[in-house]
CSV table of C-alpha atoms in Angstrom, one decimal:
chain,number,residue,atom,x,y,z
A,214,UNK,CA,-28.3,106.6,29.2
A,215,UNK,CA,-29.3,104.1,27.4
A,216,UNK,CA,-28.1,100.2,27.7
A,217,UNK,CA,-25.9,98.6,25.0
A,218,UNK,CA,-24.2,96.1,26.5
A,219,UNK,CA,-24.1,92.8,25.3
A,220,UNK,CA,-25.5,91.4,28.7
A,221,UNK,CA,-28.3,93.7,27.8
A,222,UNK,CA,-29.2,92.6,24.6
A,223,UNK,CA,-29.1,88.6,25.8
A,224,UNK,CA,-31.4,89.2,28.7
A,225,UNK,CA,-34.2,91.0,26.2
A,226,UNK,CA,-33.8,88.3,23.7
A,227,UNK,CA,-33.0,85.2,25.8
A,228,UNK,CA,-35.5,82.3,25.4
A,229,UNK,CA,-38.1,81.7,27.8
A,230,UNK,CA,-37.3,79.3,30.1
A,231,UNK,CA,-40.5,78.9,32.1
A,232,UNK,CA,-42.8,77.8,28.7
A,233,UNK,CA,-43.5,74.1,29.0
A,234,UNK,CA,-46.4,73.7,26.5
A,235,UNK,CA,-45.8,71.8,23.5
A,236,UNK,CA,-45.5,74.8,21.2
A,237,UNK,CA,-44.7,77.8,22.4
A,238,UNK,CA,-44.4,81.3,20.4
A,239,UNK,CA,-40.7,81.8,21.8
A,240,UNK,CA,-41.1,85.3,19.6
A,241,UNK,CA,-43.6,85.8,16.8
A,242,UNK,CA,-41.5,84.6,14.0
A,243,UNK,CA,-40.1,81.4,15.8
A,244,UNK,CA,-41.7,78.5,17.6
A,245,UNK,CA,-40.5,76.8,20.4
A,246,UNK,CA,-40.9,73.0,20.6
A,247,UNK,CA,-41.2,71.1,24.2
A,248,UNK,CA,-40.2,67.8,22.4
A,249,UNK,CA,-40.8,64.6,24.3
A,250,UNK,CA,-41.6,62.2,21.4
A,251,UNK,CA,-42.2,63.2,17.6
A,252,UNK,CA,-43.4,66.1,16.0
A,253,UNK,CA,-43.9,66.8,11.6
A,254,UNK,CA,-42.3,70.3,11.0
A,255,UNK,CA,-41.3,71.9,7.7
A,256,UNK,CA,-37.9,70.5,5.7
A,257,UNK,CA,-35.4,73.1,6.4
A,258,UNK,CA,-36.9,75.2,9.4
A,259,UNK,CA,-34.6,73.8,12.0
A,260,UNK,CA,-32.6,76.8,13.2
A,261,UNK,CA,-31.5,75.5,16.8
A,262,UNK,CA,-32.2,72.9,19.4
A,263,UNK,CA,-30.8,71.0,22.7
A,264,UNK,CA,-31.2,67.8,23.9
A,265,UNK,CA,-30.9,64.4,22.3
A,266,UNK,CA,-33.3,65.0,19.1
A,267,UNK,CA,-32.7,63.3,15.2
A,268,UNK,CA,-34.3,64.2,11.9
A,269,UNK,CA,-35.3,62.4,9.4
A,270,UNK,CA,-36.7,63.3,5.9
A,271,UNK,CA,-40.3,61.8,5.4
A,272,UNK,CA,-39.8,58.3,4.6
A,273,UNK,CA,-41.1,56.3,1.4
A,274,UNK,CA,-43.5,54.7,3.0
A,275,UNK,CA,-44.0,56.6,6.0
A,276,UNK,CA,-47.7,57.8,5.1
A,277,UNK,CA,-48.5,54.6,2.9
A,278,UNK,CA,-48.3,54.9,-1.5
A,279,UNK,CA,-51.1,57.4,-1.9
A,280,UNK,CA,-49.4,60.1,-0.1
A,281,UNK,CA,-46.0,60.1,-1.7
A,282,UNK,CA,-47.7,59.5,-5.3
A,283,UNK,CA,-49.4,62.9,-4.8
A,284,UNK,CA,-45.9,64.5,-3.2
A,285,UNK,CA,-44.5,63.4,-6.6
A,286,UNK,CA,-46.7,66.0,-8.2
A,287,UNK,CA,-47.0,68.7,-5.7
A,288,UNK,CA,-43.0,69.9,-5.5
A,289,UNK,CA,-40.5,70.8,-2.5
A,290,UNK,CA,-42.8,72.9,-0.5
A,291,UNK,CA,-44.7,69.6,1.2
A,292,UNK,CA,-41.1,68.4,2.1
A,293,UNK,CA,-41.8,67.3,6.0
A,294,UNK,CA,-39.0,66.4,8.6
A,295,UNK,CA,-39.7,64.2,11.7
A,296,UNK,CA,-37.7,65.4,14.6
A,297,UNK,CA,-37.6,62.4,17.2
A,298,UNK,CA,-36.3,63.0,20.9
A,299,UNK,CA,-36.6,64.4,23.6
A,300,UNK,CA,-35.4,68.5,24.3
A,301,UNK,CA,-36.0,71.9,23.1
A,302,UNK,CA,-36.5,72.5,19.2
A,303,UNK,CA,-36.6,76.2,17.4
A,304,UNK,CA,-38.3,76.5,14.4
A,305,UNK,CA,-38.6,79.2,11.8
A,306,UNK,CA,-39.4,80.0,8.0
A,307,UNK,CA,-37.6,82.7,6.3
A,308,UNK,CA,-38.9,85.4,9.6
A,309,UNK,CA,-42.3,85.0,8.6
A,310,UNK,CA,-44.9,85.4,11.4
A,311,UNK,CA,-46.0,82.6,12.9
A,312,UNK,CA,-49.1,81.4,14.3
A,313,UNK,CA,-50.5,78.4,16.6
A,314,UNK,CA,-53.7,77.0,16.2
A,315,UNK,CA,-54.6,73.7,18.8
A,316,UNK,CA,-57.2,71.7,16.7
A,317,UNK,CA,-60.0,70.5,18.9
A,318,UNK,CA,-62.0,68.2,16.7
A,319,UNK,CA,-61.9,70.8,13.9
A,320,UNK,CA,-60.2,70.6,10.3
A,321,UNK,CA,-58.1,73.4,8.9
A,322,UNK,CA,-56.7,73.4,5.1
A,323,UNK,CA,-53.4,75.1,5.0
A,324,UNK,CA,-51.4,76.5,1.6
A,325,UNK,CA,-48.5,73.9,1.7
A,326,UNK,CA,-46.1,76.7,1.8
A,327,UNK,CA,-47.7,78.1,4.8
A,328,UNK,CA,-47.8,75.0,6.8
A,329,UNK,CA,-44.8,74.9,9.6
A,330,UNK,CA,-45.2,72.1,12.1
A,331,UNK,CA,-48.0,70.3,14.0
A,332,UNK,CA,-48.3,67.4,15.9
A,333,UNK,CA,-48.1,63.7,15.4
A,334,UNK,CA,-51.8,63.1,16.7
A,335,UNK,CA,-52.7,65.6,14.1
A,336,UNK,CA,-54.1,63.7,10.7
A,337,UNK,CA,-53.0,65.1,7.7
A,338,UNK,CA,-53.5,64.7,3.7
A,339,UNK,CA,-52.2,66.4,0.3
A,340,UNK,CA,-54.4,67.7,-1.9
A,341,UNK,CA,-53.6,68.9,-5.5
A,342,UNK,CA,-55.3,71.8,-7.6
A,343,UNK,CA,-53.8,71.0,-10.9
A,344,UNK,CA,-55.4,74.4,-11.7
A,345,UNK,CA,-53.1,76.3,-10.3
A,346,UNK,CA,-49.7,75.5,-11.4
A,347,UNK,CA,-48.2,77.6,-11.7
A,348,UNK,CA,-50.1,80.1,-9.8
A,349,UNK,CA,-50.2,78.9,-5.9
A,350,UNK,CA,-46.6,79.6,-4.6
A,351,UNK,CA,-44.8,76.5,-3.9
A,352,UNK,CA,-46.7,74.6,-6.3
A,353,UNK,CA,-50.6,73.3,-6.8
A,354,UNK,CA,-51.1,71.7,-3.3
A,355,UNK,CA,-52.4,72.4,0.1
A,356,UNK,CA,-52.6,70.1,3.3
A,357,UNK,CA,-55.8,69.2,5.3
A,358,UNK,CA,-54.9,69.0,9.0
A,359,UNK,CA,-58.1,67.2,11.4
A,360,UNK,CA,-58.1,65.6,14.8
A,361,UNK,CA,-56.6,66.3,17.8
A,362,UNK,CA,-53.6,68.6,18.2
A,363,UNK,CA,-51.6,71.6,17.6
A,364,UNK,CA,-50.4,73.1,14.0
A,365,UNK,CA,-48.0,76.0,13.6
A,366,UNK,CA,-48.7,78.0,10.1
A,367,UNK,CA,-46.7,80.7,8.8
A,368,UNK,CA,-46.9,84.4,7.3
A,369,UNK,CA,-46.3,87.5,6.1
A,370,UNK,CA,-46.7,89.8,8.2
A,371,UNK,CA,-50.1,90.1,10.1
A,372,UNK,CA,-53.0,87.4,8.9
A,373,UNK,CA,-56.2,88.9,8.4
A,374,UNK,CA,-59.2,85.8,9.0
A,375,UNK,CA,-62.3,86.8,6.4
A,376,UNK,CA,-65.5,85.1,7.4
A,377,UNK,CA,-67.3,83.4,4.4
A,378,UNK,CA,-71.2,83.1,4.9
A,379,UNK,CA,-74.2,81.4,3.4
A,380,UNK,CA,-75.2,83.7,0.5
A,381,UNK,CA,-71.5,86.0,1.0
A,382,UNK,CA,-68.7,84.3,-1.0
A,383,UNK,CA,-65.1,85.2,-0.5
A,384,UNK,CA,-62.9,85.5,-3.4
A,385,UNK,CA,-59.1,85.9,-2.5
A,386,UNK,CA,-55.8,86.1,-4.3
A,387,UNK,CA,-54.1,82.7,-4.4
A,388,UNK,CA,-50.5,83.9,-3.2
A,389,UNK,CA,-51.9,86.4,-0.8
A,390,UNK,CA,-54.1,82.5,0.8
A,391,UNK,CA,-52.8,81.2,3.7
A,392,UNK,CA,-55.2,78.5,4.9
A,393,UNK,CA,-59.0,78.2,5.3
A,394,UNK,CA,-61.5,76.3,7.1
A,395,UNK,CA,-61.1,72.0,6.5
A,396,UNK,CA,-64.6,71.7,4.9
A,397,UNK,CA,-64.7,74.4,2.3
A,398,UNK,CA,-63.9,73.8,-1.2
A,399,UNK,CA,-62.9,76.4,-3.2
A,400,UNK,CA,-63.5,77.0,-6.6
A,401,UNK,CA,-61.3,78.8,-8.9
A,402,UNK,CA,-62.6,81.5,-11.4
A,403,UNK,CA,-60.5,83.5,-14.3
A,404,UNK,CA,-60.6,87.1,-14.6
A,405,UNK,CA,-58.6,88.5,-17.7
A,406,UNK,CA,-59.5,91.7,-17.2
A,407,UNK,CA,-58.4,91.5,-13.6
A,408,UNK,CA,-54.8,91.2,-14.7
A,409,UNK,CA,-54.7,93.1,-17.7
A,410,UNK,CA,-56.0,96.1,-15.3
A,411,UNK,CA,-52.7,96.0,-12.3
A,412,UNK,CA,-50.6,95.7,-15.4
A,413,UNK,CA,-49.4,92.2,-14.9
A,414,UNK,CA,-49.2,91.8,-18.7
A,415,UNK,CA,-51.6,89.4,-20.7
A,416,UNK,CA,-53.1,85.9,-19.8
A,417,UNK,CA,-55.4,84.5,-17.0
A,418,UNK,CA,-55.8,85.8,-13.0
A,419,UNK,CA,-56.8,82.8,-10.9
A,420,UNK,CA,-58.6,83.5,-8.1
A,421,UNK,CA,-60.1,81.6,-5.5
A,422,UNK,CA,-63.8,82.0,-4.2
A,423,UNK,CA,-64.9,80.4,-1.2
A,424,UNK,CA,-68.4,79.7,-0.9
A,425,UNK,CA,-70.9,78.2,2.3
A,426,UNK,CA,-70.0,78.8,5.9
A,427,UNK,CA,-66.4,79.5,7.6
A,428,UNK,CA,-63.4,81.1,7.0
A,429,UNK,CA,-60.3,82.1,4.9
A,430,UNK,CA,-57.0,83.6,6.4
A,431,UNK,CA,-55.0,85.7,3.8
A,432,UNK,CA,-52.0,87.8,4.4
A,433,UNK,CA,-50.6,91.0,3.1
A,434,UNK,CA,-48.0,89.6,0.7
A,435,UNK,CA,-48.1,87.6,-2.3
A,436,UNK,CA,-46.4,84.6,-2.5
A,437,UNK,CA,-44.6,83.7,-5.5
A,438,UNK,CA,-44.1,80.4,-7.2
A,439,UNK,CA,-40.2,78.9,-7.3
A,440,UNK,CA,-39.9,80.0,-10.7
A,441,UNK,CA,-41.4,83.1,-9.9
A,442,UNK,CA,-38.7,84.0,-7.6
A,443,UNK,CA,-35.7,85.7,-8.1
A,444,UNK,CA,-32.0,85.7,-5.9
């Protein structure tokens, strides 16, 4: 017969106490942070912790003028918290999937939405497309992550990673865009007939095409902007 009992359920879901790296997937849809310092996560993805840690929204001046002129443009969705301490963080976003990449050198661009945590020896910059108000959920903006470290993105369901090669571009829906290799730049392109033809009523599709050597993660979900969403 099969098991029910409560003692049961907490020893298949009880968290791992033998992980010790710095992020660790505690389950698929919630990272586990082994904080002895600081680390850049998400505003809002806090959902437990132990130990002596404080959070702090991302000051003023924290990333110098530049930074928070652009954050003035780009909405809530590049809202960072610094979690300072030392102990055991969880994080989560909304029980999307979640997904650790350690960055060895390399450069990764990541939908703002999308982004969950990384490290504090990762560098980091907003960019806006003012193109896609709008369009992108969470806004026009997406952060470029280089260096040395670990980042933690975020999504629905699983990622699919699409190679773009020399001669091949890629062209992908912008809500369905989850990150993409540092270096590429992508360019966006209008298709009326695009949208006319899935019935999403009249006016412009934006999409996104990727041209030159690397690649694009999407995921099987489109991602809404705020005023998009309803509930």
């Amino acid at each position: 017969m099969r098991d029910y009992s409560i003692r049961e359920f907490i020893e298949k879901t009880k968290q791992n106490e033998a992980a010790r790296d710095y992020f660790e997937l505690e389950t698929e849809r919630i990272l586990e942070v082994n904080l002895a310092g600081d680390v850049w996560a998400k505003a809002g993805s806090m959902i437990s912790y132990n130990g002596k840690i404080k959070f702090e929204r991302e000051g003023i001046l924290e990333h110098g003028v530049g930074k928070m002129f652009k954050k003035a443009f780009s909405g809530e969705g590049t809202a960072l918290m610094k979690a300072s301490g030392r102990g055991v963080l969880y994080l989560a976003d909304q029980g999307k999937k979640v997904t650790v990449l350690d960055l060895n050198g390399e450069s990764i661009t990541v939908n703002g939405n999308d982004l969950l945590a990384f490290e504090p020896s990762v560098r980091w910059d907003i960019h806006l497309m003012r193109k896609m108000a709008g369009v992108v959920s969470g806004g026009l903006f997406n952060v470029t992550l280089e260096g040395q470290g670990r980042v933690a993105i975020t999504s629905h369901y699983e990622p699919l990673t699409l190679l773009v090669e020399p001669g091949k571009p890629v062209v992908t829906d912008p809500n369905a865009t989850v990150a993409w290799s540092g270096h590429l730049k992508p360019e966006f392109r209008t298709d009326i007939s695009y949208r006319t033809f899935l019935g999403r009523g009249s006016g412009e599709s934006i999409q996104m095409e990727f041209s030159g050597e690397g690649f694009v993660i999407v995921q099987p979900y489109e991602e809404k902007s705020g005023s998009d969403r309803s509930g």
